[in-house]
Coordinates of C-alpha atoms in Angstrom, one line a residue:
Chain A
X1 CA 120.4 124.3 117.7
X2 CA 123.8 123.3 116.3
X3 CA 122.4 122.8 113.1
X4 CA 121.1 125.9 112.1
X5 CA 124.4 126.9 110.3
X6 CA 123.4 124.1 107.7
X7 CA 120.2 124.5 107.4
X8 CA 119.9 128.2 107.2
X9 CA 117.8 129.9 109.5
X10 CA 115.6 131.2 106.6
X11 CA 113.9 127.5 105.8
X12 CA 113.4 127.2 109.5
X13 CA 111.6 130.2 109.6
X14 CA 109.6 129.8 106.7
X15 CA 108.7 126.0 108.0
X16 CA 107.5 127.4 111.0
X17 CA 104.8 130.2 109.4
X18 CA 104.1 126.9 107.3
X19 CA 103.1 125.3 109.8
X20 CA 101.6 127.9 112.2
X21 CA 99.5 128.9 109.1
X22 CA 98.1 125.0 108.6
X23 CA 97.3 124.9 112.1
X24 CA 95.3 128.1 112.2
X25 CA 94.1 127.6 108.7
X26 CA 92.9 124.0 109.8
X27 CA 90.6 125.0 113.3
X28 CA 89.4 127.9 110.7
X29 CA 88.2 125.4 108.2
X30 CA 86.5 122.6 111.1
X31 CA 84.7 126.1 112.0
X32 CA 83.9 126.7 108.8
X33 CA 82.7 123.3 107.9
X34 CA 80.9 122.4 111.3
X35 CA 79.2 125.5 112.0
X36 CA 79.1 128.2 109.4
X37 CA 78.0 125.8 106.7
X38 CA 74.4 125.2 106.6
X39 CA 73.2 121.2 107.5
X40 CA 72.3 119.6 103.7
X41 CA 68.9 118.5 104.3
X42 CA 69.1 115.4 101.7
X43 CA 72.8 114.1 102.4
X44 CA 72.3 115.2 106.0
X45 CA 75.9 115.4 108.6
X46 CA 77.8 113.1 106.4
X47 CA 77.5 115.7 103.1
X48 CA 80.1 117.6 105.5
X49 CA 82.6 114.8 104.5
X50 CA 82.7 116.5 100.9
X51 CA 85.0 119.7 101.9
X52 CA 87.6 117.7 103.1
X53 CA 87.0 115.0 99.9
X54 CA 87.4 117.9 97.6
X55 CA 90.4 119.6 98.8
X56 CA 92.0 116.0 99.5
X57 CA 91.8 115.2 95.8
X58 CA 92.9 119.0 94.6
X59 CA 96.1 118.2 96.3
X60 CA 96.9 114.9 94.7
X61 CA 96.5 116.2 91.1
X62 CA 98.3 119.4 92.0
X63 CA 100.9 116.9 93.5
X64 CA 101.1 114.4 90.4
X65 CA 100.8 117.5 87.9
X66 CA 104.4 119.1 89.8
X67 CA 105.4 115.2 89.7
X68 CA 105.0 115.9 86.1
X69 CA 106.3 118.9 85.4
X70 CA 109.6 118.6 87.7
X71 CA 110.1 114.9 85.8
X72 CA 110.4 116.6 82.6
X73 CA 112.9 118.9 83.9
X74 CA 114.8 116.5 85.3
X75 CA 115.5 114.8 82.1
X76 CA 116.2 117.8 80.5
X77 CA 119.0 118.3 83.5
X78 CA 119.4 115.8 85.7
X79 CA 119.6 117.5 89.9
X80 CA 119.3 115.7 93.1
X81 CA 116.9 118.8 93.9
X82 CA 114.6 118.3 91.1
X83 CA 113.9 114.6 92.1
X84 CA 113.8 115.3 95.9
X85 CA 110.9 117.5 94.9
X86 CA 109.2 115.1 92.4
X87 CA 109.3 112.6 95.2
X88 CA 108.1 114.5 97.8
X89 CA 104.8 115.7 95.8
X90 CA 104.2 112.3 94.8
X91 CA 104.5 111.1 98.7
X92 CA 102.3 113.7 99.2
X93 CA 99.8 113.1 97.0
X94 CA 99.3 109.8 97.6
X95 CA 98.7 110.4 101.3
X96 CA 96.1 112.9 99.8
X97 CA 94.4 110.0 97.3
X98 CA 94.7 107.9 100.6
X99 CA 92.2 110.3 101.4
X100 CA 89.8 111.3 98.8
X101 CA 89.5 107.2 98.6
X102 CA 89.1 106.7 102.5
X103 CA 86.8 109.6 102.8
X104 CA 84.9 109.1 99.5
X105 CA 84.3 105.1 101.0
X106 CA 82.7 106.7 104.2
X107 CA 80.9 109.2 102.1
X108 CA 79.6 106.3 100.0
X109 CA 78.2 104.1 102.6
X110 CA 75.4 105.9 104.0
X111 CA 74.2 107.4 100.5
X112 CA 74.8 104.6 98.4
X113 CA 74.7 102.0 100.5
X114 CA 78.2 100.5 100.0
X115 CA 81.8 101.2 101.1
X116 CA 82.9 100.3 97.6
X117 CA 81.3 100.8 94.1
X118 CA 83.0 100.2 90.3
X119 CA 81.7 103.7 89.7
X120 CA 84.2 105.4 87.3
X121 CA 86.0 108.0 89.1
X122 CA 86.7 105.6 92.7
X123 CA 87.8 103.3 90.0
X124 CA 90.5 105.8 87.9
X125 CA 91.7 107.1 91.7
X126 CA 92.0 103.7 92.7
X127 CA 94.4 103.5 89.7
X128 CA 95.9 107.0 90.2
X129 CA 97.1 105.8 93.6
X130 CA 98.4 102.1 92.3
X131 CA 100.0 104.5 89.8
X132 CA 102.4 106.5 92.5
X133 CA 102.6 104.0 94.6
X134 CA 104.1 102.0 92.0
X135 CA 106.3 105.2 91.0
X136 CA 107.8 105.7 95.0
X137 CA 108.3 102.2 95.4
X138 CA 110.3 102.1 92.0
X139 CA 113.7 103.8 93.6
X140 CA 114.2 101.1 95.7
X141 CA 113.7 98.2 93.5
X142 CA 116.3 99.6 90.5
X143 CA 119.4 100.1 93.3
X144 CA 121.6 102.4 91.5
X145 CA 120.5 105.7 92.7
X146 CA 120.8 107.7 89.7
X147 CA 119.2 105.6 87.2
X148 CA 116.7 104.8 90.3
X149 CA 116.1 109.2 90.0
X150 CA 115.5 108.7 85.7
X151 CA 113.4 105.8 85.9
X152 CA 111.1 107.3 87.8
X153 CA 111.0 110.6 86.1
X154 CA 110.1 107.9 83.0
X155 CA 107.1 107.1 85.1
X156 CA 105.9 110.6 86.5
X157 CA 106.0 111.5 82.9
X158 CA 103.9 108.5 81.8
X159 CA 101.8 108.2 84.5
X160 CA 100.7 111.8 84.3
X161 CA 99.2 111.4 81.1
X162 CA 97.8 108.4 81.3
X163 CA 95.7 109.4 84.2
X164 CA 93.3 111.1 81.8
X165 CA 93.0 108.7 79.4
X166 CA 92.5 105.7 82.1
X167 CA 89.8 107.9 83.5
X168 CA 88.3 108.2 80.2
X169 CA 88.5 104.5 79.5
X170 CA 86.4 103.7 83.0
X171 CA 84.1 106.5 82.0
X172 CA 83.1 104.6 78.6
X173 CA 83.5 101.2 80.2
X174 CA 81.1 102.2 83.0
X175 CA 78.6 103.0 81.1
X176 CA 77.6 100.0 80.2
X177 CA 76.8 99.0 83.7
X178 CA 74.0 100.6 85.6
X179 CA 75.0 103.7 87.6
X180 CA 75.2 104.4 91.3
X181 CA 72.5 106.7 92.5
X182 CA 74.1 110.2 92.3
X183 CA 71.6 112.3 91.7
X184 CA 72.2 114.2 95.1
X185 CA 75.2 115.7 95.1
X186 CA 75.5 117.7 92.1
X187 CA 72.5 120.0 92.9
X188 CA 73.3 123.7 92.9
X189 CA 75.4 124.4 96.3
X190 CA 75.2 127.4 98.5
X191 CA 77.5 130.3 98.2
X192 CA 78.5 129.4 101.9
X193 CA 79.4 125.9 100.6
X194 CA 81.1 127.0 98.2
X195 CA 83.4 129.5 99.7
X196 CA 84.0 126.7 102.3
X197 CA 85.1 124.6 99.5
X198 CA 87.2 127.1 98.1
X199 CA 88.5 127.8 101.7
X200 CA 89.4 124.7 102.7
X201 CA 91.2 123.9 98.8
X202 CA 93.6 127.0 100.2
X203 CA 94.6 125.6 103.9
X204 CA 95.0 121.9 102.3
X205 CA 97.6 123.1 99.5
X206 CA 98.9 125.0 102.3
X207 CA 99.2 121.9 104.6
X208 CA 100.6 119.8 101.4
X209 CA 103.4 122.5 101.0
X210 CA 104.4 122.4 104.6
X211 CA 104.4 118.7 104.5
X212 CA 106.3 118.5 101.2
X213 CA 109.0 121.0 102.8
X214 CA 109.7 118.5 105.7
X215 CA 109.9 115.5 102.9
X216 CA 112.5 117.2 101.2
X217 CA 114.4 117.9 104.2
X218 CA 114.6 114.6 105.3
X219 CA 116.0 113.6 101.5
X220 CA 118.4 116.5 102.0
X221 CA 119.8 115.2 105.6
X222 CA 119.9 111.7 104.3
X223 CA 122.0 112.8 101.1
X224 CA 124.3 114.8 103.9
X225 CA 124.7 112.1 106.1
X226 CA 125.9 110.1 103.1
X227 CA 128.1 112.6 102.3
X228 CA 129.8 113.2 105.9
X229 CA 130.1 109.7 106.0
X230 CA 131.5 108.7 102.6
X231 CA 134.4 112.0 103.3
X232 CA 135.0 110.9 107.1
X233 CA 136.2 107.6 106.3
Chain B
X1 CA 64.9 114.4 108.4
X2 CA 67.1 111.9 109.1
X3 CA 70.4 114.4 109.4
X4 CA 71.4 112.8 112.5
X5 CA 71.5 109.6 111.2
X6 CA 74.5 109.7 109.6
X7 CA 77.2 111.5 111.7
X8 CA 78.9 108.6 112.7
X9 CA 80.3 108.3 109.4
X10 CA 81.4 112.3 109.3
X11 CA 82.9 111.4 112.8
X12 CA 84.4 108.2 111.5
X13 CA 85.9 110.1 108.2
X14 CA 87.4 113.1 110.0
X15 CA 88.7 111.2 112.6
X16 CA 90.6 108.7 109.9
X17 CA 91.3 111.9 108.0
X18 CA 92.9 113.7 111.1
X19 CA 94.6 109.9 111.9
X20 CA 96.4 109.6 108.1
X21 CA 97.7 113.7 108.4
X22 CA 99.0 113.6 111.8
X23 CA 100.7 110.5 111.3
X24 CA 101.6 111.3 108.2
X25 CA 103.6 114.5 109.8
X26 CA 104.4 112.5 112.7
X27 CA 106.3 110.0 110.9
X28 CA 108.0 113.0 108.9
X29 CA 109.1 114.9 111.9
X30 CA 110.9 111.6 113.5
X31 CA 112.4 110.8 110.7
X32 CA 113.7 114.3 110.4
X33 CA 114.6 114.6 114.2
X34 CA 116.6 111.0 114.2
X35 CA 118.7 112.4 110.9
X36 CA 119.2 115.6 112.5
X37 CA 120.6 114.2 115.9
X38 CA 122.8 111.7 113.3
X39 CA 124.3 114.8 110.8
X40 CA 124.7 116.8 114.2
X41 CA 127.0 113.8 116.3
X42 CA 128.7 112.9 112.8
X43 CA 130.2 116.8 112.3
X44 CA 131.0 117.0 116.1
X45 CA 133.1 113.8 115.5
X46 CA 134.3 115.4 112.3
X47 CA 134.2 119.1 113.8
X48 CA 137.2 117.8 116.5
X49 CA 138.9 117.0 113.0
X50 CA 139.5 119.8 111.5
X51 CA 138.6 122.2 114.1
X52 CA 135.9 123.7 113.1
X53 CA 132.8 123.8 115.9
X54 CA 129.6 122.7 115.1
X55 CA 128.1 125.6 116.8
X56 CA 130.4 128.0 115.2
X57 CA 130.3 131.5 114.5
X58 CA 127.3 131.8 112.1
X59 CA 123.9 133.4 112.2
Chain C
X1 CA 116.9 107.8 56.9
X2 CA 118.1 104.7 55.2
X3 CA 120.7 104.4 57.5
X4 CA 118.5 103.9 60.0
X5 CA 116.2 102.1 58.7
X6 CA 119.0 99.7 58.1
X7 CA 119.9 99.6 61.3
X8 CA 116.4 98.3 62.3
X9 CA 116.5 95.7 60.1
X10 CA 119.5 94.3 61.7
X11 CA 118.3 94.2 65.0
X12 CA 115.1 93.1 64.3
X13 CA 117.0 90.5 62.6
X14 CA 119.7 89.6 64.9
X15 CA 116.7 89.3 67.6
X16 CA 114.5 87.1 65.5
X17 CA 117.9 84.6 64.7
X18 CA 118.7 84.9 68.8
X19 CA 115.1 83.4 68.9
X20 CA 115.1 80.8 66.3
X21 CA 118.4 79.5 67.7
X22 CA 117.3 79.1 71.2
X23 CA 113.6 79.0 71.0
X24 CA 112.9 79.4 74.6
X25 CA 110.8 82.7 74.3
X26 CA 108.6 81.4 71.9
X27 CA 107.9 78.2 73.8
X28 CA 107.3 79.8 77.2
X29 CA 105.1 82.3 76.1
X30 CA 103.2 79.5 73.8
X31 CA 102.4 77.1 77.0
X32 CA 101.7 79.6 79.2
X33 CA 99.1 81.3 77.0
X34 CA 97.5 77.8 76.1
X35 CA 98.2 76.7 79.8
X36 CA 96.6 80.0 81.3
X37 CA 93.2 79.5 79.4
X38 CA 93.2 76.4 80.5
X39 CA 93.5 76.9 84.0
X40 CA 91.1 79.6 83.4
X41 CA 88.2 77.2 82.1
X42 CA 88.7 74.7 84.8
X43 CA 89.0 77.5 87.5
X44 CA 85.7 79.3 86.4
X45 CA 83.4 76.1 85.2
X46 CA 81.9 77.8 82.0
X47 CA 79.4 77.1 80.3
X48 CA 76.1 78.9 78.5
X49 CA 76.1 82.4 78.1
X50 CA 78.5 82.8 80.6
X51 CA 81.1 81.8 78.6
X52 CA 80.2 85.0 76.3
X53 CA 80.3 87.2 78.4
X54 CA 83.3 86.5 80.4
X55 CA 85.3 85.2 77.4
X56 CA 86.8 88.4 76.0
X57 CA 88.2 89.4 79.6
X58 CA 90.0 85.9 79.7
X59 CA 91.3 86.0 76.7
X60 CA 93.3 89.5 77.2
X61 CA 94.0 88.5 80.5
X62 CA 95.7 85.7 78.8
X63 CA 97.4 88.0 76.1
X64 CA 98.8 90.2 78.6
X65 CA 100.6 87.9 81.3
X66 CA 101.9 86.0 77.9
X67 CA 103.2 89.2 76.9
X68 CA 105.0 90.6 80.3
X69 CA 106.3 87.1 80.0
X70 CA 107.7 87.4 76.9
X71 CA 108.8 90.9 76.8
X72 CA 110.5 90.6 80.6
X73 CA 112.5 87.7 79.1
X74 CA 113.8 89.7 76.0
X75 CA 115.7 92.3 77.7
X76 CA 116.5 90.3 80.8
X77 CA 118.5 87.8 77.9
X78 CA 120.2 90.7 76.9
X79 CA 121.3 91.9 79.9
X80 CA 122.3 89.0 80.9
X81 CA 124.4 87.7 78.1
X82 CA 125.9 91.3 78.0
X83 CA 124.6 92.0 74.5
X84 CA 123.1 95.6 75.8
X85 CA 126.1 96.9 76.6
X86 CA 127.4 95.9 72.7
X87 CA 123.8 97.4 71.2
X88 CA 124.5 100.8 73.2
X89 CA 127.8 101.3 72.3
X90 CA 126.7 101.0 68.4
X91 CA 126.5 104.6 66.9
X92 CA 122.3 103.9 66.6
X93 CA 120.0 106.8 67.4
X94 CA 117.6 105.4 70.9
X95 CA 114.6 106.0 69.3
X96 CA 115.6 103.6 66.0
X97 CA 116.5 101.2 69.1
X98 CA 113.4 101.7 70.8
X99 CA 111.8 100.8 67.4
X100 CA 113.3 98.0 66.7
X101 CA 112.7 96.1 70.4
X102 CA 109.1 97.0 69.7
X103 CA 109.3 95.6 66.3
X104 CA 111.0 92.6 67.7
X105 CA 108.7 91.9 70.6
X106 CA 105.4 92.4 68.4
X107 CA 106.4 90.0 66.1
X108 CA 107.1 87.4 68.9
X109 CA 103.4 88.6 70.5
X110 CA 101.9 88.3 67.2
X111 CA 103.1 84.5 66.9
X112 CA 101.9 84.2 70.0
X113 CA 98.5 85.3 69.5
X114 CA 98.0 83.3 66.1
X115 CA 98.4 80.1 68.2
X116 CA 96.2 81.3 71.2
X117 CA 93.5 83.3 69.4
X118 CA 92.5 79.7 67.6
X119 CA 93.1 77.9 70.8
X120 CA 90.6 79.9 72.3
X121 CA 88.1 79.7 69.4
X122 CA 88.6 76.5 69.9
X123 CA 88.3 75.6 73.4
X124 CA 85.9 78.5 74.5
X125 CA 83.6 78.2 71.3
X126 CA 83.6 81.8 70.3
X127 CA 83.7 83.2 67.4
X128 CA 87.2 85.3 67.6
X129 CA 88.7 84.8 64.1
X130 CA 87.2 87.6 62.5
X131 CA 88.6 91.2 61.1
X132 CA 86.9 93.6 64.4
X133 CA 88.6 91.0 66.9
X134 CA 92.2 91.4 64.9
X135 CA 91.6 94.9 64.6
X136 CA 91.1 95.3 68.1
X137 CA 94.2 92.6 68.7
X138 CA 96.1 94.2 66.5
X139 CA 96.0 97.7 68.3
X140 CA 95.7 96.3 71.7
X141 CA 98.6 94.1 71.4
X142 CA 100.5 97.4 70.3
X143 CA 99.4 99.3 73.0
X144 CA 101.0 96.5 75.7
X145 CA 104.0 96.2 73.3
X146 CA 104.8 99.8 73.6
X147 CA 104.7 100.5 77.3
X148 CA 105.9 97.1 77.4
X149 CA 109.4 97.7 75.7
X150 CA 109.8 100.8 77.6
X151 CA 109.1 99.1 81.2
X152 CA 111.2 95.7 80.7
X153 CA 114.3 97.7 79.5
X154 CA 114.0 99.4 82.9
X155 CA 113.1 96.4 84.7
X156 CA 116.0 94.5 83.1
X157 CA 118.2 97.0 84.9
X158 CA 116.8 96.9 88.2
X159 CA 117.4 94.2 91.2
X160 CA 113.7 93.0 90.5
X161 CA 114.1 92.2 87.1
X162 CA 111.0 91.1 85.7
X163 CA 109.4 91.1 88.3
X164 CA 109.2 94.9 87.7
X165 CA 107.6 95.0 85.2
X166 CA 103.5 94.0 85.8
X167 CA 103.9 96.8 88.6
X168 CA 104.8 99.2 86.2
X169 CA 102.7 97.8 83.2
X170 CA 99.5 96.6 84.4
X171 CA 98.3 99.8 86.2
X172 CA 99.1 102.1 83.2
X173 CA 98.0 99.4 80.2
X174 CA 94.6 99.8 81.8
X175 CA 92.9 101.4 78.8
X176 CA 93.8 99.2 76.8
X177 CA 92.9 96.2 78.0
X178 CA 89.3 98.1 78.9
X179 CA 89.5 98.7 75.6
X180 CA 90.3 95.6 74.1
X181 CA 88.2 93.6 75.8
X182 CA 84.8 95.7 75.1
X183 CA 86.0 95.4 71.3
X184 CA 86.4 92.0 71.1
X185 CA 83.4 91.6 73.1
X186 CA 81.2 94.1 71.1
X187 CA 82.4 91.9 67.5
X188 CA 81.7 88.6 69.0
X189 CA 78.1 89.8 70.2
X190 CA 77.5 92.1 66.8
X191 CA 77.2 95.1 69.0
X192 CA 78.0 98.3 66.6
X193 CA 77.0 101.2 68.7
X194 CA 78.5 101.9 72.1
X195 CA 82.1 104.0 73.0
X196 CA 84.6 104.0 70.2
X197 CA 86.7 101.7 72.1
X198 CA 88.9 101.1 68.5
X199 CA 89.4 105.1 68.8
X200 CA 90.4 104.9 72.3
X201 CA 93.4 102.1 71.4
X202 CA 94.3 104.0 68.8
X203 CA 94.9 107.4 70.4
X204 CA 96.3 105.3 73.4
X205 CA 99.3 103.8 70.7
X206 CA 100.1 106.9 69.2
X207 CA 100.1 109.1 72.6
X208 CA 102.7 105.9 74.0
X209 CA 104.6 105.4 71.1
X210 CA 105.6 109.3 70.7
X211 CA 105.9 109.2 74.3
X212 CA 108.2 106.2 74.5
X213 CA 109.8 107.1 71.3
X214 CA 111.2 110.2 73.4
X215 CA 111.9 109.2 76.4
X216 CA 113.5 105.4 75.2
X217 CA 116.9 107.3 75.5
X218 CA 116.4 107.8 79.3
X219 CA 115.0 104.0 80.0
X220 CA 117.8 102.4 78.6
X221 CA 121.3 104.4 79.2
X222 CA 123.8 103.3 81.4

């Protein structure tokens, strides 16, 4: 590869175990799930649905909360590395909310009988993801890329914290409505289940760090390929 | 019970689940593979420049 | 401090005299907010109880697309007339800037909302001129002022413009219209029990308006 003196053949390898390590990590956790996990008698096949639900939503707060964290920093002082990073979590944990919504729906049909319900936590995810989605489409709307980078450090720092107190807000406003039948799924769990949960929580950050890696390459390559083309002509 | 019911909604959800990942990383690593086959023909062209090859002596 | 304070004044001022000068802020917000409810009545055929119960969430529906109107327009006029660029050369500290747009855009909302708040007692036949339903106006109307002055100075900047800014406002103001809404809804029915939904506004404006305070700097430079 005539790239490798760019790229340093240290990320490459590191991508690579990334990746091998998801892979492996992923076939260990569908054996996990499918087989070693006991059948839940009440929810029945769909309960298995929950593993992936869990560690789906893990990653998106873990994603926003380095959204958060890396924003700050950036304001403190401003790098095209910090908000490469900051973006790629937040692309990354929207594909994970994509998710924990998508999967929760399916979930939700058999054992509530609906796709959809204004329970309060689909409702504060539901905002969680207009939330980023609003925040990665916000570079291309201001143009200039470097006030393109601050504004939406502005809103990973804002819409960090107001994730908790939206949730809060649809916790007390849902109150006052009558609640979804949930008395199932927060009985006591099986160790197994829960070392499968825990499992699986490990292999998805795994798989969100390997994707976030090949995110930030890509903003890397672009920023080069601006750069050989700006000092070639 | 009625366990077997339901397992065309687990099918349904992992199969959407493995559908948004793998295209997720799909559309990551074209992206990635169309960029690196631009930077790579751009410092060729530039490489002829000022001499330097692209495939020069490094790692 | 004095200073400062000063220097508040006079842009509150200045902004208030660009106002009464060309009026069009005032006005567009006005027949929009009396338009929307409205539209609102027609669209929804109330009557009866329903009116009751649907009637808070109307009427902060109303209040906030009056107020992304209004405050989308008042940085936007800036911009354009190239004003900014004279109010950030000015040896003022951003968070005394930051203050005084928010000052300046919650006394336009405030005008606003003493026209529409009777217009709506009026036309919808509730009884929203009392002290829990200003409380709750009073806070809520903050709340969107806040993140609202901190989002239109971005979207002024940006290629979108206003249209900017209900992406970036609606989503995160969800609190407090929640909030709002079960306030004003809880004083017109005489409901006292329930979430403290005046405690959640509150912590909501002082969480934003440190936040904004801080980060006003960042929003508006350059």
């Amino acid at each position: 590869m005539a790239l490798s003196k760019n790229e340093g053949g240290a990320r490459r390898w590191i991508d690579d175990v990334l990746g091998v390590a998801t892979l492996i990590g992923m076939v260990v956790a569908l054996w996990l799930i499918f087989i070693y996990t006991p059948m839940e008698l009440v929810q029945g096949a769909v309960q298995k649905v929950f593993y992936i639900h869990l560690a789906s939503i893990w990653n998106a707060y873990l994603g926003f909360l380095i959204v958060f964290v890396v924003s700050i920093l950036y304001l403190w002082r401003p790098s095209a590395r910090k908000d490469r990073i900051a973006r790629a979590w937040a692309e990354v944990g929207v594909v994970f909310t994509t998710i924990t919504l998508v999967s929760g729906s399916i979930w939700a049909k058999p054992i509530w009988g609906t796709y959809w319900t204004w329970d309060a936590r689909l409702t504060s995810t539901l905002i969680l993801w207009i939330i980023y989605v609003v925040y990665l489409m916000l570079r291309g709307f201001v143009g200039d890329p470097e006030r393109g980078r601050r504004y939406a450090a502005i809103v990973g720092i804002i819409g960090f914290i107001d994730v908790p107190i939206v949730h809060m807000s649809v916790r007390w406003w849902r109150t006052l409505h009558p609640d979804p039948i949930v008395a199932t799924s927060e009985a006591a769990l099986p160790a197994s289940m829960w070392y499968t949960v825990l499992y699986c929580i490990v292999v998805f950050t795994v798989l969100a760090l390997f994707l976030v890696r090949q995110r930030v390459h890509i903003d890397e390559l672009r920023e080069t390929l601006v750069d050989l083309r700006t000092t070639s002509s | 019970m009625d366990t077997i019911q339901n397992f065309d909604f687990l099918f349904a959800a992992y199969t959407i689940l493995w559908v948004i990942v793998f295209g997720y990383f799909f559309f990551l690593t074209r992206q990635l593979a169309d960029l690196r086959r631009e930077v790579n023909a751009l410092r060729e062209e530039r490489g002829n420049d000022d001499g330097a090859s692209p495939t020069g002596p490094n790692s | 401090m004095k200073l400062t304070l000063q220097q508040v004044l006079a842009i509150v001022q200045k902004d208030l005299m660009v106002e009464m000068r060309a009026r069009d802020l005032l006005v567009l917000m006005l027949t929009f907010a009396v338009l929307s409810l409205v539209i609102f009545y027609l669209a929804l055929d109330l009557w009866g109880p329903v009116v009751q119960r649907v009637g808070p969430g109307l009427l902060w529906m109303t209040i906030t697309f009056a107020a992304m109107l209004g405050m989308g327009r008042t940085f936007v006029r800036e911009y354009e007339r190239g004003t900014l660029a004279g109010l950030l050369l000015a040896p003022i500290d951003r968070g005394a800037l930051f203050i005084s747009k928010l000052l300046a855009n919650l006394i336009f909302l405030f005008i606003m909302e003493a026209v529409t708040l009777p217009m709506f007692a009026l036309l919808f036949d509730l009884p929203v001129l009392n002290p829990a339903v200003m409380l709750a106006t009073l806070l809520g109307t903050l709340g969107l002022a806040i993140l609202g002055t901190m989002f239109s100075a971005m979207a002024a900047h940006s290629r979108a413009r206003e249209a900017l800014l209900p992406l970036l406002l609606l989503p995160t103001t969800v609190p407090i219209i929640i909030g709002a809404v079960q306030a004003t809804s809880n004083a017109i029915s005489g409901v006292a029990d329930g979430p403290p939904w005046i405690g959640l506004l509150i912590a909501f404006d002082v969480i934003f308006l440190t936040l904004s305070y801080l980060l006003f700097e960042h929003a508006i430079e350059g």
